[in-house]
Amino acid sequence: MKKRLIFALMTIGGLLIKAQVGINMPAPEAVLHIDGQKNTAPAVSGSYYDDVVVTASGNMGVGTKTPKTRLDMRSAERLNALGIGGTSQTASAAKAGALRYNPGTQDLSYSNGTAWTPLAHKAPNDFVDAENASAQSFTSGTQAAIINWTKKTDVNGSFNSGTGIFTASKTGIYIVAFTFSLASGTIANDARYETLIQTNSASSATNKVFKCVGSYPGTNTLSNRVAGNCSGIFNLNQGDNITVSLNQALGTAKTLDTEASLTSISIFGL
């Protein structure tokens, strides 16, 4: 029993004398020093990128052995992003000064002790500019989405050029403008076409479709190039889609003109 007591006292005394703890680190340089990959070289400052230290003043460093603030993550290799998640806590429960991420609005907010207040920020607005030289064919009297676009600009990667589907990256107002041109060909008597811009949004705050109509009344015996346009403004929720389509009733199948700039779409989020 005495031997055990003496050993315990010696162990505790050794810890008190040492006053520093190292994990994967035989010569710790702080009160607590963890070397994640056991690769720290004291003479090489960049080798501390995987280390965690707690200093005698209570500062914690992640990737640095000399933290200047209560939590310092300024590592040499710059992989020092700070991850912040969401929370279901009320602002009063989280206390003033807490920070959270809001996945719905894609922003950060802080607690003032009473309410969650969004931090001022300016996320990039959606902006799409695309052209079409696919020579897509449209059967007379059948509505079909326009596909196989060529993107010139897509700020947030919101537009699928193959399917022609745009997906709103955030809730807001979206302006859509669309033009088309068909290859030259004969037109039936009293013919017409419809261009349509549609959304799948379930919101009652927006129109579901904008439709524009062009007509060719009377008798037509010459070949013509038919062109048209349509535009609309939508109030979309994040994740809502927009598509553009054509319903031509010109008598025979028609194809898009291969001049890319004659068939275009632009979508801008406010």
mmCIF file with all atom_site columns, N, CA and C in Angstrom, residues 90-93 95-97 110-117:
data_model
loop_
_atom_site.group_PDB
_atom_site.id
_atom_site.type_symbol
_atom_site.label_atom_id
_atom_site.label_alt_id
_atom_site.label_comp_id
_atom_site.label_asym_id
_atom_site.label_entity_id
_atom_site.label_seq_id
_atom_site.pdbx_PDB_ins_code
_atom_site.Cartn_x
_atom_site.Cartn_y
_atom_site.Cartn_z
_atom_site.occupancy
_atom_site.B_iso_or_equiv
_atom_site.pdbx_formal_charge
_atom_site.auth_seq_id
_atom_site.auth_comp_id
_atom_site.auth_asym_id
_atom_site.auth_atom_id
_atom_site.pdbx_PDB_model_num
ATOM 1  N N  . THR A 1 90  ? -33.082 28.985 -29.719 1.00 0.00 ? 90  THR A N  1
ATOM 2  C CA . THR A 1 90  ? -33.536 30.369 -29.811 1.00 0.00 ? 90  THR A CA 1
ATOM 3  C C  . THR A 1 90  ? -32.348 31.284 -29.542 1.00 0.00 ? 90  THR A C  1
ATOM 4  N N  . ALA A 1 91  ? -32.483 32.533 -29.935 1.00 0.00 ? 91  ALA A N  1
ATOM 5  C CA . ALA A 1 91  ? -31.396 33.486 -29.727 1.00 0.00 ? 91  ALA A CA 1
ATOM 6  C C  . ALA A 1 91  ? -31.111 33.679 -28.243 1.00 0.00 ? 91  ALA A C  1
ATOM 7  N N  . SER A 1 92  ? -32.155 33.659 -27.405 1.00 0.00 ? 92  SER A N  1
ATOM 8  C CA . SER A 1 92  ? -31.945 33.843 -25.974 1.00 0.00 ? 92  SER A CA 1
ATOM 9  C C  . SER A 1 92  ? -31.251 32.638 -25.359 1.00 0.00 ? 92  SER A C  1
ATOM 10 N N  . ALA A 1 93  ? -31.550 31.437 -25.882 1.00 0.00 ? 93  ALA A N  1
ATOM 11 C CA . ALA A 1 93  ? -30.898 30.232 -25.360 1.00 0.00 ? 93  ALA A CA 1
ATOM 12 C C  . ALA A 1 93  ? -29.433 30.189 -25.761 1.00 0.00 ? 93  ALA A C  1
ATOM 13 N N  . LYS A 1 95  ? -27.593 32.773 -26.311 1.00 0.00 ? 95  LYS A N  1
ATOM 14 C CA . LYS A 1 95  ? -26.970 33.927 -25.668 1.00 0.00 ? 95  LYS A CA 1
ATOM 15 C C  . LYS A 1 95  ? -26.386 34.902 -26.705 1.00 0.00 ? 95  LYS A C  1
ATOM 16 N N  . ALA A 1 96  ? -26.231 36.134 -26.283 1.00 0.00 ? 96  ALA A N  1
ATOM 17 C CA . ALA A 1 96  ? -25.715 37.182 -27.165 1.00 0.00 ? 96  ALA A CA 1
ATOM 18 C C  . ALA A 1 96  ? -24.300 36.855 -27.618 1.00 0.00 ? 96  ALA A C  1
ATOM 19 N N  . GLY A 1 97  ? -24.042 37.079 -28.902 1.00 0.00 ? 97  GLY A N  1
ATOM 20 C CA . GLY A 1 97  ? -22.720 36.836 -29.466 1.00 0.00 ? 97  GLY A CA 1
ATOM 21 C C  . GLY A 1 97  ? -22.595 35.528 -30.209 1.00 0.00 ? 97  GLY A C  1
ATOM 22 N N  . TYR A 1 110 ? -26.424 36.417 -36.172 1.00 0.00 ? 110 TYR A N  1
ATOM 23 C CA . TYR A 1 110 ? -25.871 36.409 -34.825 1.00 0.00 ? 110 TYR A CA 1
ATOM 24 C C  . TYR A 1 110 ? -26.982 36.681 -33.820 1.00 0.00 ? 110 TYR A C  1
ATOM 25 N N  . SER A 1 111 ? -26.768 36.217 -32.615 1.00 0.00 ? 111 SER A N  1
ATOM 26 C CA . SER A 1 111 ? -27.735 36.436 -31.548 1.00 0.00 ? 111 SER A CA 1
ATOM 27 C C  . SER A 1 111 ? -27.374 37.700 -30.779 1.00 0.00 ? 111 SER A C  1
ATOM 28 N N  . ASN A 1 112 ? -28.362 38.556 -30.578 1.00 0.00 ? 112 ASN A N  1
ATOM 29 C CA . ASN A 1 112 ? -28.157 39.726 -29.715 1.00 0.00 ? 112 ASN A CA 1
ATOM 30 C C  . ASN A 1 112 ? -28.719 39.479 -28.318 1.00 0.00 ? 112 ASN A C  1
ATOM 31 N N  . GLY A 1 113 ? -29.026 38.203 -28.051 1.00 0.00 ? 113 GLY A N  1
ATOM 32 C CA . GLY A 1 113 ? -29.590 37.814 -26.772 1.00 0.00 ? 113 GLY A CA 1
ATOM 33 C C  . GLY A 1 113 ? -31.090 37.711 -26.795 1.00 0.00 ? 113 GLY A C  1
ATOM 34 N N  . THR A 1 114 ? -31.711 38.298 -27.816 1.00 0.00 ? 114 THR A N  1
ATOM 35 C CA . THR A 1 114 ? -33.169 38.284 -27.939 1.00 0.00 ? 114 THR A CA 1
ATOM 36 C C  . THR A 1 114 ? -33.632 37.693 -29.264 1.00 0.00 ? 114 THR A C  1
ATOM 37 N N  . ALA A 1 115 ? -32.948 38.066 -30.346 1.00 0.00 ? 115 ALA A N  1
ATOM 38 C CA . ALA A 1 115 ? -33.358 37.613 -31.676 1.00 0.00 ? 115 ALA A CA 1
ATOM 39 C C  . ALA A 1 115 ? -32.124 37.302 -32.514 1.00 0.00 ? 115 ALA A C  1
ATOM 40 N N  . TRP A 1 116 ? -32.333 36.444 -33.539 1.00 0.00 ? 116 TRP A N  1
ATOM 41 C CA . TRP A 1 116 ? -31.275 36.174 -34.522 1.00 0.00 ? 116 TRP A CA 1
ATOM 42 C C  . TRP A 1 116 ? -31.315 37.277 -35.576 1.00 0.00 ? 116 TRP A C  1
ATOM 43 N N  . THR A 1 117 ? -30.195 37.940 -35.784 1.00 0.00 ? 117 THR A N  1
ATOM 44 C CA . THR A 1 117 ? -30.106 39.063 -36.713 1.00 0.00 ? 117 THR A CA 1
ATOM 45 C C  . THR A 1 117 ? -29.184 38.703 -37.871 1.00 0.00 ? 117 THR A C  1
#
